[in-house]
Short mmCIF file of C-alpha atoms in Angstrom, two decimals:
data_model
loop_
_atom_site.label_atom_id
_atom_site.label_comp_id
_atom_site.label_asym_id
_atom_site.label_seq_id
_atom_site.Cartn_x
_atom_site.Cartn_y
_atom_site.Cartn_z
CA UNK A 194 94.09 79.87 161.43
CA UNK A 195 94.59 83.61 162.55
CA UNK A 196 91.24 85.72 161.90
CA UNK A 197 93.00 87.66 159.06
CA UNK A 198 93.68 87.03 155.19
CA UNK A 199 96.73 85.70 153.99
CA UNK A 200 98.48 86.57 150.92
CA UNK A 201 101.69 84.64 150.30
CA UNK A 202 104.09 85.39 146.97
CA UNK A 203 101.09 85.50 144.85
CA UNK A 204 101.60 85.27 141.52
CA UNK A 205 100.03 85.18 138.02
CA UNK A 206 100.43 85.29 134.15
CA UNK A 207 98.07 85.20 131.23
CA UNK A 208 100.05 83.56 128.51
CA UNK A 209 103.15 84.85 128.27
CA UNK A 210 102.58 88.05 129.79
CA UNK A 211 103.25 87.79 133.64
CA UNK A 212 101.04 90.03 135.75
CA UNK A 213 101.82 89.56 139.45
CA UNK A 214 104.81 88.42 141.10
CA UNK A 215 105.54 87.44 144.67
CA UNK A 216 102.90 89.38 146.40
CA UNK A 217 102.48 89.06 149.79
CA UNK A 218 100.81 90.74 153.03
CA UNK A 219 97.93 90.02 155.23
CA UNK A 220 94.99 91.95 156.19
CA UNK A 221 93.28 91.99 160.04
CA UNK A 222 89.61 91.86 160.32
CA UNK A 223 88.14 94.83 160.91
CA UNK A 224 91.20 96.58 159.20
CA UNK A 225 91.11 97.98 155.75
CA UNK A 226 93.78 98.22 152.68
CA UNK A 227 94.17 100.88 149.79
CA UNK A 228 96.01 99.65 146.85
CA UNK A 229 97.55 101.69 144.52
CA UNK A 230 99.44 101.73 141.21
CA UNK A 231 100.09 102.51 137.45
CA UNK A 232 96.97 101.49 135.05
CA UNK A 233 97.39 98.03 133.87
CA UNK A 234 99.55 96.89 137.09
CA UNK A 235 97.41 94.07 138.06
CA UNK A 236 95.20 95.65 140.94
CA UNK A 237 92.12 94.21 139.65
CA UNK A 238 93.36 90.76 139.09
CA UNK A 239 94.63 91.07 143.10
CA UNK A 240 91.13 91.56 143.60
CA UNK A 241 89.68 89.01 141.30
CA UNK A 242 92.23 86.22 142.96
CA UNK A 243 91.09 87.17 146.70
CA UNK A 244 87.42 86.97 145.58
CA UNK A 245 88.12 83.44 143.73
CA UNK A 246 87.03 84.47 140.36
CA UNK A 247 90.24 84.03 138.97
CA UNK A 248 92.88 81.29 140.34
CA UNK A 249 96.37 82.17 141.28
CA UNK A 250 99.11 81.14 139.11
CA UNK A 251 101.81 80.51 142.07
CA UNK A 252 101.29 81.01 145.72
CA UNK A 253 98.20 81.51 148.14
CA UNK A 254 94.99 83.15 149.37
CA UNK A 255 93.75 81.86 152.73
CA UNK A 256 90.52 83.26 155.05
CA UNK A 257 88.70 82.00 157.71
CA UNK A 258 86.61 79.58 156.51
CA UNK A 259 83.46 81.20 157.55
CA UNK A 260 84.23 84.31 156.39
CA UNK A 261 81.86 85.88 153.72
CA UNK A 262 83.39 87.67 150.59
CA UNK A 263 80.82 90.82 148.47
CA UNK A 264 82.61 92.43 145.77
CA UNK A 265 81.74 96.27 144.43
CA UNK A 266 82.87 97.04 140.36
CA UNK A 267 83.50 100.22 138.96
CA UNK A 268 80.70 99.60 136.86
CA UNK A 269 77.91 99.12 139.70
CA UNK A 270 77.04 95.67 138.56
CA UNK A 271 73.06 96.51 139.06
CA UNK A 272 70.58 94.34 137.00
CA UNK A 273 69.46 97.29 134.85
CA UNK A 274 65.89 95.37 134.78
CA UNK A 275 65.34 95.12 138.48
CA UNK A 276 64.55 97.82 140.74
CA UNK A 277 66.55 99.20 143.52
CA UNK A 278 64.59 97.45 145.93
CA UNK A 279 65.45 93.61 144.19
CA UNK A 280 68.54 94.83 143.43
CA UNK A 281 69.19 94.52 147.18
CA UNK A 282 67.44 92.01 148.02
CA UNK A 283 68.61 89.54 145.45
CA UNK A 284 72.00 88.13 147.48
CA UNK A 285 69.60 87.09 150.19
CA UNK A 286 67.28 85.46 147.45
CA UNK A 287 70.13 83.54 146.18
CA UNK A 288 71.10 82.64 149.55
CA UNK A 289 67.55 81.44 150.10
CA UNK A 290 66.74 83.97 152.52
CA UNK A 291 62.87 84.05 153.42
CA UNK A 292 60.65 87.01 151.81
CA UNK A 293 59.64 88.57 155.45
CA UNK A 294 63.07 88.50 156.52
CA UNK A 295 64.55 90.14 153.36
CA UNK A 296 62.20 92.73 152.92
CA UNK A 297 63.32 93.57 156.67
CA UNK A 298 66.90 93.40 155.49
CA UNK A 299 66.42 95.76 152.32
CA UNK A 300 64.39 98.22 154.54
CA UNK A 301 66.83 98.50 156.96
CA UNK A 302 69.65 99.15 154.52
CA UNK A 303 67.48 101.77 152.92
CA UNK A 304 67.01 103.42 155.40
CA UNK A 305 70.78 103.03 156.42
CA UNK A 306 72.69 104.80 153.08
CA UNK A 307 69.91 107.24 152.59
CA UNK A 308 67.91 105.37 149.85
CA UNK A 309 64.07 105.62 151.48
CA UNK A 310 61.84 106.54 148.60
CA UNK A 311 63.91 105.34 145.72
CA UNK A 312 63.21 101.54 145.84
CA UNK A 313 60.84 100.87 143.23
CA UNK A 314 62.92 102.91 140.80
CA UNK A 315 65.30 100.97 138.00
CA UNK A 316 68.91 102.07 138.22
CA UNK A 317 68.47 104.39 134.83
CA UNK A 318 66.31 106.64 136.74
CA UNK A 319 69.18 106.42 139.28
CA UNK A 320 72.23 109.50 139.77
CA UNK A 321 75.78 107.72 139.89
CA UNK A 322 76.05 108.47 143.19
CA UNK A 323 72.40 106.70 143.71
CA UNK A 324 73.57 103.94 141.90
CA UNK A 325 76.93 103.66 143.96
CA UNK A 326 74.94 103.36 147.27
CA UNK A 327 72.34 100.74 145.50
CA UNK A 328 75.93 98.70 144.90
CA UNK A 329 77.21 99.40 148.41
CA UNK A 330 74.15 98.26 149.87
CA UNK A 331 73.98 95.06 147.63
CA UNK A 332 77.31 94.71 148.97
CA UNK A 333 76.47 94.83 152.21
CA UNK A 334 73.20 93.41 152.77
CA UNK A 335 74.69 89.57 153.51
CA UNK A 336 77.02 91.21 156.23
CA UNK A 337 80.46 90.22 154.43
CA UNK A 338 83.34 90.09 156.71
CA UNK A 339 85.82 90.92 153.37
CA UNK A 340 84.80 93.85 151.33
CA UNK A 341 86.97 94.30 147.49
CA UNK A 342 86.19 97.37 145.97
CA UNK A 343 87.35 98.29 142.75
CA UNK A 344 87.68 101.25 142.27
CA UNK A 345 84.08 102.41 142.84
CA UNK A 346 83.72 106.00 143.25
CA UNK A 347 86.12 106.79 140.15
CA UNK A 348 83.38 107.72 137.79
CA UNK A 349 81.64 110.22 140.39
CA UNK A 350 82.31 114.06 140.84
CA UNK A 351 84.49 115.11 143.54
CA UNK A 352 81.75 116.19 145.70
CA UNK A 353 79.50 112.61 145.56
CA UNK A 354 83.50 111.17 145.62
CA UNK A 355 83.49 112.72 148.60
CA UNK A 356 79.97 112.07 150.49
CA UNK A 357 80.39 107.96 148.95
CA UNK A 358 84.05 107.89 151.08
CA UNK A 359 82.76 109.39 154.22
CA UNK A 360 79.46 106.91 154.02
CA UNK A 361 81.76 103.70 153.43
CA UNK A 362 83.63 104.78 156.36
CA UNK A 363 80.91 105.17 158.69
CA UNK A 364 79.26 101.70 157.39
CA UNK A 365 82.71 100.39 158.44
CA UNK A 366 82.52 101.87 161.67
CA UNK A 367 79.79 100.29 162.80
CA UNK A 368 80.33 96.86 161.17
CA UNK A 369 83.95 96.55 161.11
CA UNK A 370 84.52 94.48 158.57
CA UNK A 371 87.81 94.25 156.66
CA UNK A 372 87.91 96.01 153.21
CA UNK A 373 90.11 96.13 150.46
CA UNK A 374 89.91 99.19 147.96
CA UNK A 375 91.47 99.66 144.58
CA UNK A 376 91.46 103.16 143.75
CA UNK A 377 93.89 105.42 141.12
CA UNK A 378 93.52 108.22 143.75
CA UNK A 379 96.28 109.10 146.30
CA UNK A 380 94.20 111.39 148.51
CA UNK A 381 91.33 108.43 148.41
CA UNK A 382 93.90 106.09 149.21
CA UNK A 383 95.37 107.71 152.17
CA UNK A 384 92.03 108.17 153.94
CA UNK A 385 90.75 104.98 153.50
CA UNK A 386 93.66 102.56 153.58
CA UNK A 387 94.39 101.79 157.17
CA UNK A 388 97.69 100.30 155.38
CA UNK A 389 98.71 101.23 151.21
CA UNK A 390 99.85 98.95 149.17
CA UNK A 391 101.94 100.31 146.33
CA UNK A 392 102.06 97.99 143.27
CA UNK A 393 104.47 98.67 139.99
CA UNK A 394 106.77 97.05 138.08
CA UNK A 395 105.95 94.61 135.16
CA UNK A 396 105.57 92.04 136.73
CA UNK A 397 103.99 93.54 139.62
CA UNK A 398 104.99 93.05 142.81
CA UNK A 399 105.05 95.65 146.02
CA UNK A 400 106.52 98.38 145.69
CA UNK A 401 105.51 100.56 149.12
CA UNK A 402 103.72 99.50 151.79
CA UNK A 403 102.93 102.39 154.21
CA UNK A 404 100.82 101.93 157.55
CA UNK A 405 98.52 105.12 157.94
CA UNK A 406 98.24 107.23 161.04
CA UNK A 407 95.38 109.29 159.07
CA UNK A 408 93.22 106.69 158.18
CA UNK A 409 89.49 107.49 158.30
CA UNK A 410 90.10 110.79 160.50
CA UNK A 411 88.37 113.32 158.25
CA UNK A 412 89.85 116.11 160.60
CA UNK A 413 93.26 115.29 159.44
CA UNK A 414 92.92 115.84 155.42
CA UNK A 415 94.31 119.50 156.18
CA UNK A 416 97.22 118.11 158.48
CA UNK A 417 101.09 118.09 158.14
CA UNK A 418 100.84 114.06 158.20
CA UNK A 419 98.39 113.76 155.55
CA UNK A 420 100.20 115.98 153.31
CA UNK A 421 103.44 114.39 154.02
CA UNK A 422 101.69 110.73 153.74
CA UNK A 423 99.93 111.89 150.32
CA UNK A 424 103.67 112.92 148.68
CA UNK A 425 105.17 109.51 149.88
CA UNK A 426 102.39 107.44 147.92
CA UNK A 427 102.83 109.75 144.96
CA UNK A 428 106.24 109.06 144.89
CA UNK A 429 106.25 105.96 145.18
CA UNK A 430 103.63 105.94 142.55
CA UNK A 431 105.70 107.86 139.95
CA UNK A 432 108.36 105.80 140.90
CA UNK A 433 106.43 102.81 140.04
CA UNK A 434 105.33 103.74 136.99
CA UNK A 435 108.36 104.33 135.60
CA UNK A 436 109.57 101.33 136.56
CA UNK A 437 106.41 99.80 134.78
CA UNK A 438 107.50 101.95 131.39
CA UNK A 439 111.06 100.76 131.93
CA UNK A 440 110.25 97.01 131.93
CA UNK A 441 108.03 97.18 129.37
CA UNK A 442 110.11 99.26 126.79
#
């Protein structure tokens, strides 16, 4: 098998109520995919299928066997009880990982998204943005080759929106792994999808799918391309949407 994913006319329903429909494309390693679309499209069950969490109804998911999956939630997913320190360390405890060679691991990722002198605090005593990173790095402490993010900068002001983009894609430019990101925002979309995916429709299925010239060049958020790139996903957004309204009315 090619050293990409696979996704071939995916689909799936929860009762009666069918969510995805024919979805297909394929994603590189090293490259990375924005998808995009009205509330309620299906995005996160996309995301839950390519992690395995949740089986397909029709069609397939393949990977390279050997390839290793992390998943990021909107919500952080921290153990509220742990501090930031375990909180990293615990996928390489539960990959049975030995104590001298995590504690290695979790100082090294510290030190790597800025989090050196926060490790024996509990994520309460944590900013979002603090708490983001703590997720990133829990993330990306097992070195996944496939990265699905949902949506996780959308509860964070503009600013730490901001920083958290620019850190994920300088983590991504010196690992190169693939990543997938869910996000409701166009401008977040366009710099970090090296392709966007446009879902809509009920059921879901793709709507756009743009390759991006402008992907991860911060330089070019002021550009002619950007701009123009930004108004074709919004359109095609808007578009989608109504067509979500329309089949659901």
């Amino acid at each position: 098998m090619s050293d990409m994913l696979r996704v071939d006319a995916l689909g799936k329903r929860f009762g009666e109520h069918v969510v995805l429909k024919d979805v297909s494309f394929s994603l590189p390693a090293g490259a990375s995919l924005a998808v995009i679309g009205p509330s309620g499209c299906g995005k996160s069950t996309l995301l839950s299928i390519i992690a395995s969490l949740t089986p397909a109804g029709s069609g397939s998911v393949a990977m390279p066997q050997q390839w290793k999956t992390a998943f990021i939630l909107q919500d952080y997913g921290l153990f509220p009880w742990k501090t930031v320190r375990d909180n990293l360390a615990l996928p390489l405890q539960l990959g049975g990982v030995g104590r001298k060679e995590r504690s290695c691991a979790v100082n090294a990722m510290l030190k790597e998204l800025g989090l050196e002198g926060l490790e024996t605090r509990f994520p309460v005593q944590l900013s979002g943005g603090q708490r983001q990173r703590v997720a990133i790095g829990r993330a990306l402490i097992s070195r996944p080759d496939l990265l699905l993010m949902d949506e996780p900068f959308a509860a964070l002001d503009a600013i730490t929106r901001e920083h958290l983009q620019n850190l994920l894609l300088s983590v991504w430019q010196r690992r190169h792994m693939s990543f997938i990101l869910v996000t409701h925002n166009v401008a977040e979309a366009v710099f970090l999808g090296r392709s966007i995916m446009v879902l809509g429709g009920s059921p879901a299925t793709t709507r756009l799918w743009l390759d991006n010239p402008c992907f991860g060049n911060a330089s070019s958020r002021n550009s002619d391309a950007y701009f123009s790139l930004i108004r074709k996903v919004h359109d095609a957004l808007e578009d989608a949407k109504n067509m979500t309204e329309k089949e659901t009315s």
